[in-house]
Each structure stands twice: as structure tokens, then as C-alpha cells.
mmCIF file of N, CA and C in Angstrom:
data_model
loop_
_atom_site.group_PDB
_atom_site.id
_atom_site.type_symbol
_atom_site.label_atom_id
_atom_site.label_comp_id
_atom_site.label_asym_id
_atom_site.label_seq_id
_atom_site.Cartn_x
_atom_site.Cartn_y
_atom_site.Cartn_z
ATOM 1 N N MET A 1 36.276 -91.597 81.059
ATOM 2 C CA MET A 1 36.831 -90.749 80.314
ATOM 3 C C MET A 1 36.608 -89.068 81.668
ATOM 4 N N SER A 2 38.136 -89.291 81.620
ATOM 5 C CA SER A 2 37.949 -88.070 82.258
ATOM 6 C C SER A 2 38.336 -86.276 81.731
ATOM 7 N N VAL A 3 37.831 -85.153 82.111
ATOM 8 C CA VAL A 3 37.943 -84.030 81.688
ATOM 9 C C VAL A 3 38.478 -82.810 82.646
ATOM 10 N N HIS A 4 39.831 -82.048 82.503
ATOM 11 C CA HIS A 4 39.933 -80.981 82.830
ATOM 12 C C HIS A 4 40.571 -79.952 82.678
ATOM 13 N N SER A 5 38.811 -78.174 82.588
ATOM 14 C CA SER A 5 39.819 -77.090 81.710
ATOM 15 C C SER A 5 40.380 -76.148 82.050
ATOM 16 N N GLY A 6 40.729 -75.402 81.689
ATOM 17 C CA GLY A 6 40.762 -74.362 82.339
ATOM 18 C C GLY A 6 40.876 -73.304 81.389
ATOM 19 N N GLN A 7 42.480 -71.969 81.968
ATOM 20 C CA GLN A 7 42.205 -71.897 80.947
ATOM 21 C C GLN A 7 43.561 -69.973 81.257
ATOM 22 N N LEU A 8 43.742 -69.598 80.070
ATOM 23 C CA LEU A 8 45.143 -68.453 80.428
ATOM 24 C C LEU A 8 45.026 -67.100 80.056
ATOM 25 N N SER A 9 45.036 -65.918 80.613
ATOM 26 C CA SER A 9 44.768 -65.006 80.273
ATOM 27 C C SER A 9 45.596 -64.139 79.963
ATOM 28 N N LEU A 10 46.421 -63.158 79.055
ATOM 29 C CA LEU A 10 48.150 -62.795 78.743
ATOM 30 C C LEU A 10 47.239 -61.559 77.954
ATOM 31 N N SER A 11 48.501 -60.829 78.197
ATOM 32 C CA SER A 11 48.076 -59.918 77.226
ATOM 33 C C SER A 11 49.904 -59.949 76.665
ATOM 34 N N THR A 12 49.180 -58.894 74.755
ATOM 35 C CA THR A 12 50.721 -59.459 74.563
ATOM 36 C C THR A 12 51.214 -58.519 73.685
ATOM 37 N N ARG A 13 52.523 -57.546 72.985
ATOM 38 C CA ARG A 13 52.241 -57.204 71.975
ATOM 39 C C ARG A 13 52.149 -57.207 70.574
ATOM 40 N N GLY A 14 52.084 -57.933 70.680
ATOM 41 C CA GLY A 14 51.568 -58.037 68.760
ATOM 42 C C GLY A 14 53.309 -57.994 68.390
ATOM 43 N N ASP A 15 53.480 -57.835 66.223
ATOM 44 C CA ASP A 15 54.081 -57.796 66.443
ATOM 45 C C ASP A 15 54.981 -59.878 65.936
ATOM 46 N N SER A 16 55.223 -60.302 65.983
ATOM 47 C CA SER A 16 55.223 -62.015 66.140
ATOM 48 C C SER A 16 55.925 -62.322 67.436
ATOM 49 N N ASP A 17 55.606 -61.692 68.819
ATOM 50 C CA ASP A 17 55.960 -61.733 69.969
ATOM 51 C C ASP A 17 55.450 -62.966 70.577
ATOM 52 N N VAL A 18 56.278 -63.519 70.937
ATOM 53 C CA VAL A 18 56.881 -65.035 71.139
ATOM 54 C C VAL A 18 55.978 -64.841 73.648
ATOM 55 N N VAL A 19 56.043 -66.133 73.421
ATOM 56 C CA VAL A 19 55.303 -66.183 75.014
ATOM 57 C C VAL A 19 55.561 -66.950 75.540
ATOM 58 N N ASP A 20 56.308 -67.403 76.147
ATOM 59 C CA ASP A 20 56.103 -68.700 76.729
ATOM 60 C C ASP A 20 55.526 -69.458 78.224
ATOM 61 N N ILE A 21 54.617 -69.544 77.553
ATOM 62 C CA ILE A 21 52.952 -70.369 78.295
ATOM 63 C C ILE A 21 53.781 -71.666 78.853
ATOM 64 N N THR A 22 54.838 -72.341 78.952
ATOM 65 C CA THR A 22 54.688 -73.628 79.808
ATOM 66 C C THR A 22 54.280 -74.233 81.089
ATOM 67 N N ASP A 23 55.129 -73.260 81.627
ATOM 68 C CA ASP A 23 54.459 -73.344 83.370
ATOM 69 C C ASP A 23 53.141 -72.615 83.817
ATOM 70 N N GLU A 24 52.334 -72.378 83.618
ATOM 71 C CA GLU A 24 51.624 -71.736 83.171
ATOM 72 C C GLU A 24 50.531 -72.889 82.170
ATOM 73 N N VAL A 25 50.346 -73.172 81.692
ATOM 74 C CA VAL A 25 50.099 -74.380 81.330
ATOM 75 C C VAL A 25 49.820 -75.984 81.914
ATOM 76 N N GLN A 26 51.812 -75.920 83.099
ATOM 77 C CA GLN A 26 51.719 -77.211 83.725
ATOM 78 C C GLN A 26 50.991 -77.039 84.721
ATOM 79 N N ARG A 27 50.665 -75.967 84.979
ATOM 80 C CA ARG A 27 50.052 -75.026 87.369
ATOM 81 C C ARG A 27 48.624 -75.768 86.551
ATOM 82 N N ILE A 28 47.852 -75.718 85.115
ATOM 83 C CA ILE A 28 46.577 -75.752 85.479
ATOM 84 C C ILE A 28 46.632 -77.102 85.155
ATOM 85 N N VAL A 29 47.467 -78.558 84.534
ATOM 86 C CA VAL A 29 47.277 -79.537 84.275
ATOM 87 C C VAL A 29 47.863 -80.471 85.723
ATOM 88 N N GLY A 30 48.250 -79.907 86.114
ATOM 89 C CA GLY A 30 48.994 -80.408 88.039
ATOM 90 C C GLY A 30 47.573 -79.572 88.945
ATOM 91 N N GLU A 31 46.962 -79.165 88.496
ATOM 92 C CA GLU A 31 45.304 -78.581 88.897
ATOM 93 C C GLU A 31 43.714 -79.274 89.121
ATOM 94 N N GLY A 32 44.432 -80.040 88.050
ATOM 95 C CA GLY A 32 43.470 -81.362 87.673
ATOM 96 C C GLY A 32 43.812 -83.156 88.404
ATOM 97 N N PRO A 33 42.312 -83.240 88.450
ATOM 98 C CA PRO A 33 42.701 -84.912 89.186
ATOM 99 C C PRO A 33 43.260 -85.625 87.296
ATOM 100 N N VAL A 34 44.077 -85.332 86.827
ATOM 101 C CA VAL A 34 43.937 -86.480 85.535
ATOM 102 C C VAL A 34 45.492 -86.021 85.234
ATOM 103 N N SER A 35 46.286 -87.654 85.715
ATOM 104 C CA SER A 35 47.736 -87.931 85.541
ATOM 105 C C SER A 35 48.291 -88.399 84.772
ATOM 106 N N ASP A 36 47.905 -89.142 84.006
ATOM 107 C CA ASP A 36 47.965 -89.415 82.459
ATOM 108 C C ASP A 36 46.775 -88.783 80.922
ATOM 109 N N GLY A 37 47.059 -88.288 80.087
ATOM 110 C CA GLY A 37 46.321 -88.875 78.410
ATOM 111 C C GLY A 37 46.314 -87.202 78.138
ATOM 112 N N VAL A 38 45.648 -86.644 77.429
ATOM 113 C CA VAL A 38 46.388 -85.831 76.440
ATOM 114 C C VAL A 38 45.948 -84.205 76.186
ATOM 115 N N LEU A 39 46.751 -83.362 76.476
ATOM 116 C CA LEU A 39 46.550 -81.760 76.881
ATOM 117 C C LEU A 39 46.356 -81.429 75.752
ATOM 118 N N THR A 40 44.962 -81.383 74.837
ATOM 119 C CA THR A 40 45.994 -79.825 73.825
ATOM 120 C C THR A 40 45.503 -78.937 74.786
ATOM 121 N N ALA A 41 46.092 -77.125 74.197
ATOM 122 C CA ALA A 41 45.697 -75.557 73.889
ATOM 123 C C ALA A 41 45.770 -74.972 73.197
ATOM 124 N N PHE A 42 44.611 -73.947 72.139
ATOM 125 C CA PHE A 42 43.864 -74.048 71.778
ATOM 126 C C PHE A 42 44.521 -72.302 71.788
ATOM 127 N N VAL A 43 43.785 -71.354 70.815
ATOM 128 C CA VAL A 43 44.570 -70.317 70.952
ATOM 129 C C VAL A 43 43.588 -69.811 70.949
ATOM 130 N N ARG A 44 42.579 -68.822 70.834
ATOM 131 C CA ARG A 44 40.921 -67.897 70.416
ATOM 132 C C ARG A 44 41.987 -66.531 69.482
ATOM 133 N N GLY A 45 41.475 -67.079 68.750
ATOM 134 C CA GLY A 45 41.758 -65.942 67.682
ATOM 135 C C GLY A 45 43.040 -65.770 66.404
ATOM 136 N N SER A 46 42.203 -65.571 65.550
ATOM 137 C CA SER A 46 42.809 -66.048 64.149
ATOM 138 C C SER A 46 43.617 -64.802 63.624
ATOM 139 N N THR A 47 44.434 -64.477 64.185
ATOM 140 C CA THR A 47 45.920 -63.911 64.328
ATOM 141 C C THR A 47 46.744 -64.757 65.354
ATOM 142 N N ALA A 48 47.089 -65.755 66.256
ATOM 143 C CA ALA A 48 47.625 -66.038 66.845
ATOM 144 C C ALA A 48 48.093 -67.263 66.529
ATOM 145 N N ALA A 49 48.771 -68.112 67.720
ATOM 146 C CA ALA A 49 49.030 -69.912 67.333
ATOM 147 C C ALA A 49 50.089 -69.853 68.333
ATOM 148 N N LEU A 50 50.620 -71.559 67.525
ATOM 149 C CA LEU A 50 50.322 -71.986 69.747
ATOM 150 C C LEU A 50 51.181 -72.972 68.502
ATOM 151 N N THR A 51 52.653 -72.866 69.349
ATOM 152 C CA THR A 51 54.474 -74.064 69.207
ATOM 153 C C THR A 51 55.045 -74.591 69.812
ATOM 154 N N THR A 52 55.738 -75.282 69.606
ATOM 155 C CA THR A 52 56.645 -75.483 70.699
ATOM 156 C C THR A 52 57.758 -75.683 70.044
ATOM 157 N N MET A 53 58.722 -75.155 70.633
ATOM 158 C CA MET A 53 60.508 -74.161 70.697
ATOM 159 C C MET A 53 61.248 -74.828 71.729
ATOM 160 N N GLU A 54 62.642 -73.856 71.345
ATOM 161 C CA GLU A 54 63.118 -73.909 72.152
ATOM 162 C C GLU A 54 63.507 -73.113 72.186
ATOM 163 N N PHE A 55 62.480 -72.114 73.344
ATOM 164 C CA PHE A 55 62.300 -70.432 73.683
ATOM 165 C C PHE A 55 63.721 -70.073 73.988
ATOM 166 N N GLU A 56 64.436 -69.578 73.293
ATOM 167 C CA GLU A 56 65.954 -69.025 73.651
ATOM 168 C C GLU A 56 66.451 -66.988 72.702
ATOM 169 N N PRO A 57 67.051 -66.453 72.886
ATOM 170 C CA PRO A 57 66.259 -65.356 72.112
ATOM 171 C C PRO A 57 67.079 -65.786 70.449
ATOM 172 N N GLY A 58 67.766 -66.973 70.685
ATOM 173 C CA GLY A 58 67.738 -66.300 68.674
ATOM 174 C C GLY A 58 67.116 -67.323 68.185
ATOM 175 N N GLY A 59 66.554 -68.220 68.681
ATOM 176 C CA GLY A 59 65.418 -69.658 68.889
ATOM 177 C C GLY A 59 64.209 -69.008 68.124
ATOM 178 N N VAL A 60 64.368 -67.786 69.331
ATOM 179 C CA VAL A 60 62.869 -66.411 68.918
ATOM 180 C C VAL A 60 62.905 -65.624 68.177
ATOM 181 N N ALA A 61 64.407 -64.868 67.729
ATOM 182 C CA ALA A 61 64.424 -64.390 66.991
ATOM 183 C C ALA A 61 64.964 -65.228 65.034
ATOM 184 N N ASP A 62 65.530 -65.562 64.981
ATOM 185 C CA ASP A 62 65.592 -66.732 63.903
ATOM 186 C C ASP A 62 63.647 -67.050 62.992
ATOM 187 N N LEU A 63 63.208 -67.712 64.833
ATOM 188 C CA LEU A 63 61.526 -67.798 63.735
ATOM 189 C C LEU A 63 60.332 -66.417 63.403
ATOM 190 N N ARG A 64 60.889 -65.781 63.657
ATOM 191 C CA ARG A 64 60.776 -63.837 63.643
ATOM 192 C C ARG A 64 61.292 -63.896 61.959
ATOM 193 N N ASP A 65 62.752 -63.667 62.169
ATOM 194 C CA ASP A 65 63.255 -63.250 60.179
ATOM 195 C C ASP A 65 62.043 -64.320 59.864
ATOM 196 N N LEU A 66 62.261 -66.071 60.208
ATOM 197 C CA LEU A 66 61.756 -66.813 59.153
ATOM 198 C C LEU A 66 60.704 -66.267 58.733
ATOM 199 N N LEU A 67 59.524 -66.374 59.128
ATOM 200 C CA LEU A 67 58.282 -65.754 59.425
ATOM 201 C C LEU A 67 57.765 -63.940 58.391
ATOM 202 N N ASP A 68 59.508 -63.284 58.504
ATOM 203 C CA ASP A 68 59.184 -61.921 57.895
ATOM 204 C C ASP A 68 59.621 -62.317 56.678
ATOM 205 N N ARG A 69 60.746 -63.700 55.922
ATOM 206 C CA ARG A 69 60.710 -63.978 54.911
ATOM 207 C C ARG A 69 59.201 -64.659 54.089
ATOM 208 N N LEU A 70 58.849 -65.562 54.493
ATOM 209 C CA LEU A 70 57.868 -65.857 54.421
ATOM 210 C C LEU A 70 56.718 -65.301 53.710
ATOM 211 N N ILE A 71 56.022 -64.260 55.118
ATOM 212 C CA ILE A 71 55.300 -64.007 54.982
ATOM 213 C C ILE A 71 55.502 -62.656 55.197
ATOM 214 N N PRO A 72 55.873 -61.554 54.169
ATOM 215 C CA PRO A 72 56.238 -60.340 54.726
ATOM 216 C C PRO A 72 55.276 -59.734 54.181
ATOM 217 N N ALA A 73 54.983 -58.822 55.784
ATOM 218 C CA ALA A 73 54.100 -57.586 56.834
ATOM 219 C C ALA A 73 53.699 -56.470 55.843
ATOM 220 N N ASP A 74 54.816 -56.286 54.799
ATOM 221 C CA ASP A 74 54.395 -54.987 53.232
ATOM 222 C C ASP A 74 53.768 -55.186 51.866
ATOM 223 N N ARG A 75 53.116 -56.904 51.664
ATOM 224 C CA ARG A 75 52.877 -57.362 51.190
ATOM 225 C C ARG A 75 51.756 -56.751 50.134
ATOM 226 N N ASP A 76 51.594 -56.400 49.137
ATOM 227 C CA ASP A 76 49.401 -56.369 48.816
ATOM 228 C C ASP A 76 48.370 -57.131 48.832
ATOM 229 N N TYR A 77 48.029 -57.169 49.556
ATOM 230 C CA TYR A 77 47.542 -57.863 50.428
ATOM 231 C C TYR A 77 45.625 -57.846 50.439
ATOM 232 N N GLU A 78 45.581 -59.210 49.127
ATOM 233 C CA GLU A 78 43.773 -58.834 49.467
ATOM 234 C C GLU A 78 43.057 -58.320 50.565
ATOM 235 N N HIS A 79 42.780 -58.929 51.535
ATOM 236 C CA HIS A 79 42.275 -59.076 53.172
ATOM 237 C C HIS A 79 42.908 -56.895 53.441
ATOM 238 N N ASN A 80 43.734 -56.671 53.222
ATOM 239 C CA ASN A 80 44.337 -54.534 53.800
ATOM 240 C C ASN A 80 42.872 -54.833 52.338
ATOM 241 N N ARG A 81 42.894 -55.000 51.827
ATOM 242 C CA ARG A 81 43.194 -54.183 50.615
ATOM 243 C C ARG A 81 41.380 -54.127 50.943
ATOM 244 N N LEU A 82 40.564 -55.691 50.803
ATOM 245 C CA LEU A 82 39.334 -55.657 50.750
ATOM 246 C C LEU A 82 38.669 -55.037 52.390
ATOM 247 N N ASN A 83 39.974 -54.819 53.079
ATOM 248 C CA ASN A 83 38.873 -54.659 55.016
ATOM 249 C C ASN A 83 39.210 -53.670 55.863
ATOM 250 N N HIS A 84 39.723 -52.566 54.589
ATOM 251 C CA HIS A 84 40.703 -51.946 54.565
ATOM 252 C C HIS A 84 41.881 -52.295 56.068
ATOM 253 N N ASP A 85 42.689 -52.760 56.112
ATOM 254 C CA ASP A 85 42.707 -53.246 57.532
ATOM 255 C C ASP A 85 44.896 -53.242 57.442
ATOM 256 N N THR A 86 45.381 -53.874 58.028
ATOM 257 C CA THR A 86 46.776 -53.687 57.661
ATOM 258 C C THR A 86 47.626 -55.005 58.717
ATOM 259 N N ASN A 87 46.315 -55.957 58.544
ATOM 260 C CA ASN A 87 47.081 -57.969 59.284
ATOM 261 C C ASN A 87 47.167 -58.721 58.877
ATOM 262 N N SER A 88 46.712 -58.741 56.728
ATOM 263 C CA SER A 88 46.558 -59.900 56.493
ATOM 264 C C SER A 88 47.729 -60.622 57.004
ATOM 265 N N HIS A 89 48.986 -60.052 56.888
ATOM 266 C CA HIS A 89 50.777 -61.631 57.062
ATOM 267 C C HIS A 89 49.440 -61.918 58.877
ATOM 268 N N ALA A 90 49.447 -61.114 59.043
ATOM 269 C CA ALA A 90 48.787 -61.887 60.960
ATOM 270 C C ALA A 90 47.983 -63.121 60.659
ATOM 271 N N HIS A 91 47.235 -62.909 59.626
ATOM 272 C CA HIS A 91 46.355 -64.397 59.705
ATOM 273 C C HIS A 91 46.735 -65.165 58.994
ATOM 274 N N GLN A 92 47.437 -64.840 57.429
ATOM 275 C CA GLN A 92 48.556 -66.063 57.231
ATOM 276 C C GLN A 92 49.230 -67.017 58.602
ATOM 277 N N ARG A 93 50.226 -65.856 59.027
ATOM 278 C CA ARG A 93 51.224 -66.520 59.547
ATOM 279 C C ARG A 93 50.224 -66.939 60.099
ATOM 280 N N ALA A 94 49.065 -67.170 61.180
ATOM 281 C CA ALA A 94 48.750 -67.858 62.394
ATOM 282 C C ALA A 94 48.290 -69.114 61.812
ATOM 283 N N SER A 95 47.693 -69.070 60.367
ATOM 284 C CA SER A 95 46.806 -70.096 60.046
ATOM 285 C C SER A 95 48.732 -71.154 59.070
ATOM 286 N N VAL A 96 49.179 -71.004 58.946
ATOM 287 C CA VAL A 96 49.990 -71.382 58.966
ATOM 288 C C VAL A 96 50.799 -71.865 60.193
ATOM 289 N N ILE A 97 50.515 -72.218 60.810
ATOM 290 C CA ILE A 97 51.496 -72.519 63.102
ATOM 291 C C ILE A 97 50.512 -72.938 63.152
ATOM 292 N N GLY A 98 49.552 -72.920 63.349
ATOM 293 C CA GLY A 98 48.423 -73.213 63.189
ATOM 294 C C GLY A 98 47.427 -73.081 64.944
ATOM 295 N N SER A 99 45.869 -72.781 65.568
ATOM 296 C CA SER A 99 45.710 -72.295 66.998
ATOM 297 C C SER A 99 45.511 -73.068 67.410
ATOM 298 N N SER A 100 46.768 -74.866 67.562
ATOM 299 C CA SER A 100 46.239 -75.456 68.740
ATOM 300 C C SER A 100 48.000 -76.437 69.184
ATOM 301 N N GLU A 101 47.942 -77.094 69.569
ATOM 302 C CA GLU A 101 48.516 -77.835 70.101
ATOM 303 C C GLU A 101 48.760 -79.015 70.815
ATOM 304 N N GLN A 102 49.156 -80.565 70.766
ATOM 305 C CA GLN A 102 48.516 -81.382 71.630
ATOM 306 C C GLN A 102 50.216 -82.265 72.477
ATOM 307 N N VAL A 103 49.819 -81.924 73.657
ATOM 308 C CA VAL A 103 51.711 -82.637 74.183
ATOM 309 C C VAL A 103 50.319 -83.895 75.656
ATOM 310 N N PRO A 104 51.278 -84.893 75.395
ATOM 311 C CA PRO A 104 51.366 -85.673 76.144
ATOM 312 C C PRO A 104 51.617 -85.347 77.597
ATOM 313 N N VAL A 105 50.075 -86.137 78.992
ATOM 314 C CA VAL A 105 50.327 -85.667 80.105
ATOM 315 C C VAL A 105 50.870 -86.793 80.810
ATOM 316 N N ILE A 106 52.091 -87.235 81.205
ATOM 317 C CA ILE A 106 52.073 -88.627 81.827
ATOM 318 C C ILE A 106 53.018 -88.214 83.180
ATOM 319 N N ASP A 107 52.032 -88.907 84.142
ATOM 320 C CA ASP A 107 52.953 -88.788 85.703
ATOM 321 C C ASP A 107 51.936 -86.853 86.114
ATOM 322 N N GLY A 108 51.252 -86.212 85.841
ATOM 323 C CA GLY A 108 50.890 -86.059 85.489
ATOM 324 C C GLY A 108 52.145 -84.345 85.063
ATOM 325 N N ARG A 109 52.995 -84.579 84.221
ATOM 326 C CA ARG A 109 53.545 -83.115 83.822
ATOM 327 C C ARG A 109 53.706 -83.495 82.010
ATOM 328 N N LEU A 110 53.608 -82.634 81.815
ATOM 329 C CA LEU A 110 53.781 -82.476 79.962
ATOM 330 C C LEU A 110 55.040 -82.716 80.181
ATOM 331 N N ALA A 111 54.589 -83.519 78.775
ATOM 332 C CA ALA A 111 55.929 -84.646 78.293
ATOM 333 C C ALA A 111 56.868 -84.117 77.466
ATOM 334 N N LEU A 112 56.984 -82.750 77.176
ATOM 335 C CA LEU A 112 57.824 -81.573 76.530
ATOM 336 C C LEU A 112 58.911 -82.573 76.522
ATOM 337 N N GLY A 113 60.288 -82.510 75.021
ATOM 338 C CA GLY A 113 61.609 -82.557 75.741
ATOM 339 C C GLY A 113 62.591 -81.647 76.177
ATOM 340 N N THR A 114 63.607 -82.025 76.730
ATOM 341 C CA THR A 114 64.421 -81.300 77.476
ATOM 342 C C THR A 114 64.628 -79.130 76.955
ATOM 343 N N TRP A 115 65.154 -79.553 75.970
ATOM 344 C CA TRP A 115 64.990 -77.881 74.819
ATOM 345 C C TRP A 115 63.803 -77.645 74.099
ATOM 346 N N GLN A 116 62.793 -78.255 74.855
ATOM 347 C CA GLN A 116 60.898 -77.267 74.145
ATOM 348 C C GLN A 116 60.056 -76.686 75.053
ATOM 349 N N GLN A 117 59.648 -76.287 75.006
ATOM 350 C CA GLN A 117 58.632 -75.402 75.616
ATOM 351 C C GLN A 117 57.100 -75.177 74.720
ATOM 352 N N LEU A 118 56.303 -74.762 75.363
ATOM 353 C CA LEU A 118 55.082 -74.158 74.525
ATOM 354 C C LEU A 118 54.781 -72.284 74.280
ATOM 355 N N VAL A 119 54.206 -71.931 73.330
ATOM 356 C CA VAL A 119 54.447 -71.333 73.429
ATOM 357 C C VAL A 119 53.652 -70.479 72.102
ATOM 358 N N LEU A 120 53.364 -69.431 72.579
ATOM 359 C CA LEU A 120 52.272 -68.692 71.829
ATOM 360 C C LEU A 120 52.781 -67.631 71.558
ATOM 361 N N VAL A 121 52.562 -67.276 70.303
ATOM 362 C CA VAL A 121 53.192 -66.346 68.819
ATOM 363 C C VAL A 121 51.841 -65.276 68.624
ATOM 364 N N ASP A 122 51.402 -64.479 68.688
ATOM 365 C CA ASP A 122 51.040 -63.013 68.164
ATOM 366 C C ASP A 122 51.580 -62.497 66.900
ATOM 367 N N PHE A 123 50.155 -62.893 66.194
ATOM 368 C CA PHE A 123 51.399 -61.702 64.610
ATOM 369 C C PHE A 123 50.545 -60.984 64.564
ATOM 370 N N ASP A 124 49.872 -59.907 65.195
ATOM 371 C CA ASP A 124 48.596 -58.609 65.295
ATOM 372 C C ASP A 124 50.312 -57.691 64.847
ATOM 373 N N ASP A 125 49.162 -56.926 64.214
ATOM 374 C CA ASP A 125 50.277 -55.479 63.899
ATOM 375 C C ASP A 125 49.754 -54.538 65.341
ATOM 376 N N ARG A 126 49.478 -54.894 66.082
ATOM 377 C CA ARG A 126 49.675 -54.306 67.733
ATOM 378 C C ARG A 126 49.060 -54.829 68.506
ATOM 379 N N PRO A 127 49.428 -54.479 69.828
ATOM 380 C CA PRO A 127 49.184 -55.902 71.605
ATOM 381 C C PRO A 127 47.097 -55.798 71.403
ATOM 382 N N ARG A 128 47.787 -57.506 71.764
ATOM 383 C CA ARG A 128 46.604 -57.378 72.499
ATOM 384 C C ARG A 128 46.019 -58.489 72.984
ATOM 385 N N ASP A 129 44.788 -58.801 73.719
ATOM 386 C CA ASP A 129 44.765 -59.015 74.818
ATOM 387 C C ASP A 129 44.167 -61.074 73.834
ATOM 388 N N ARG A 130 45.048 -61.992 74.576
ATOM 389 C CA ARG A 130 44.845 -62.994 74.198
ATOM 390 C C ARG A 130 44.037 -64.415 76.195
ATOM 391 N N THR A 131 43.784 -65.048 74.985
ATOM 392 C CA THR A 131 43.062 -66.433 76.179
ATOM 393 C C THR A 131 43.948 -67.839 75.138
ATOM 394 N N VAL A 132 44.472 -68.571 75.895
ATOM 395 C CA VAL A 132 44.085 -69.729 75.494
ATOM 396 C C VAL A 132 43.379 -70.844 76.431
ATOM 397 N N ILE A 133 42.309 -71.701 75.878
ATOM 398 C CA ILE A 133 41.660 -73.351 76.184
ATOM 399 C C ILE A 133 42.935 -74.345 76.533
ATOM 400 N N VAL A 134 42.955 -74.999 77.378
ATOM 401 C CA VAL A 134 43.542 -75.944 78.370
ATOM 402 C C VAL A 134 42.901 -76.545 78.416
ATOM 403 N N GLN A 135 43.067 -77.946 77.882
ATOM 404 C CA GLN A 135 42.389 -79.944 77.777
ATOM 405 C C GLN A 135 42.605 -80.369 78.164
ATOM 406 N N VAL A 136 42.740 -80.876 79.777
ATOM 407 C CA VAL A 136 43.652 -83.063 79.666
ATOM 408 C C VAL A 136 42.664 -83.624 79.633
ATOM 409 N N VAL A 137 42.555 -84.710 78.761
ATOM 410 C CA VAL A 137 41.421 -85.640 78.756
ATOM 411 C C VAL A 137 42.778 -86.431 78.488
ATOM 412 N N SER A 138 41.289 -87.550 79.723
ATOM 413 C CA SER A 138 42.877 -89.205 80.130
ATOM 414 C C SER A 138 41.152 -90.181 79.760
#
């Protein structure tokens, strides 16, 4: 078994900022000895998530709109009340989307579809510095 690891550090604007990390993840994959295996990408923090989507303005707007309707920022959340905080919606959205994604790696390339990118979504209500751990196992 072979394992290759790396990490990305990036700054976000918060407020459902969607950042395409596909090229940077592919760069890390290409630096390693693994040509076929499974990539796992994991974002540290409980108010950000990773997913795949067609990263284009309409898709990003639709995702934000969907999450605003499902988990509105202005609800009366217990987390906010107990912790004198304002970002419970960010925790809930991140829980629904999830903190990691797995993507097959074939011939040293992420096996994503033509219109499919790997994205980080930062739901916190302020700008944040984020770390994404990337690992390829074969």
C-alpha cells in the first residue's frame, strides 16, 4: 500500500463562499508516486464543507439559494443562544454537506466528470483561513 499526503491552505470570504479547489488537489496528486487509487479530501473545521458540483455562476447561486431556504441564517438557533454566537446555520449547513469527499484517481488524474469540480464551501459568517487535507491511497 502506498499513501501520498498534502494540504491546501486558503482564505475565504465566508457567507457561503464557494472555492474551486480541483486544480490544487490535482497538483498534489501529481506530486506523489500514486497513479491509481482513491483520493480523500477533508476540510478542517465545523463550518465548512467539501462537495462536487459544476462550478459556474448559476450553479453557485442555486446552491446558495437552496441552503438559504433549507437552513436560513436568521433563525433562532439554540447554539447561538447558548454560546452568544451567530453562526449556527454555518454548522448545520456544513453537517448536511459533509467535511470530506472521495474521488478515484486513475493514471494520476482525478476521475471527475467533464462538468464536475471539487469545491470548498465556507458557511461561516466571517472570513476564515481554511486547511484541506489531501490523501491518496493505492
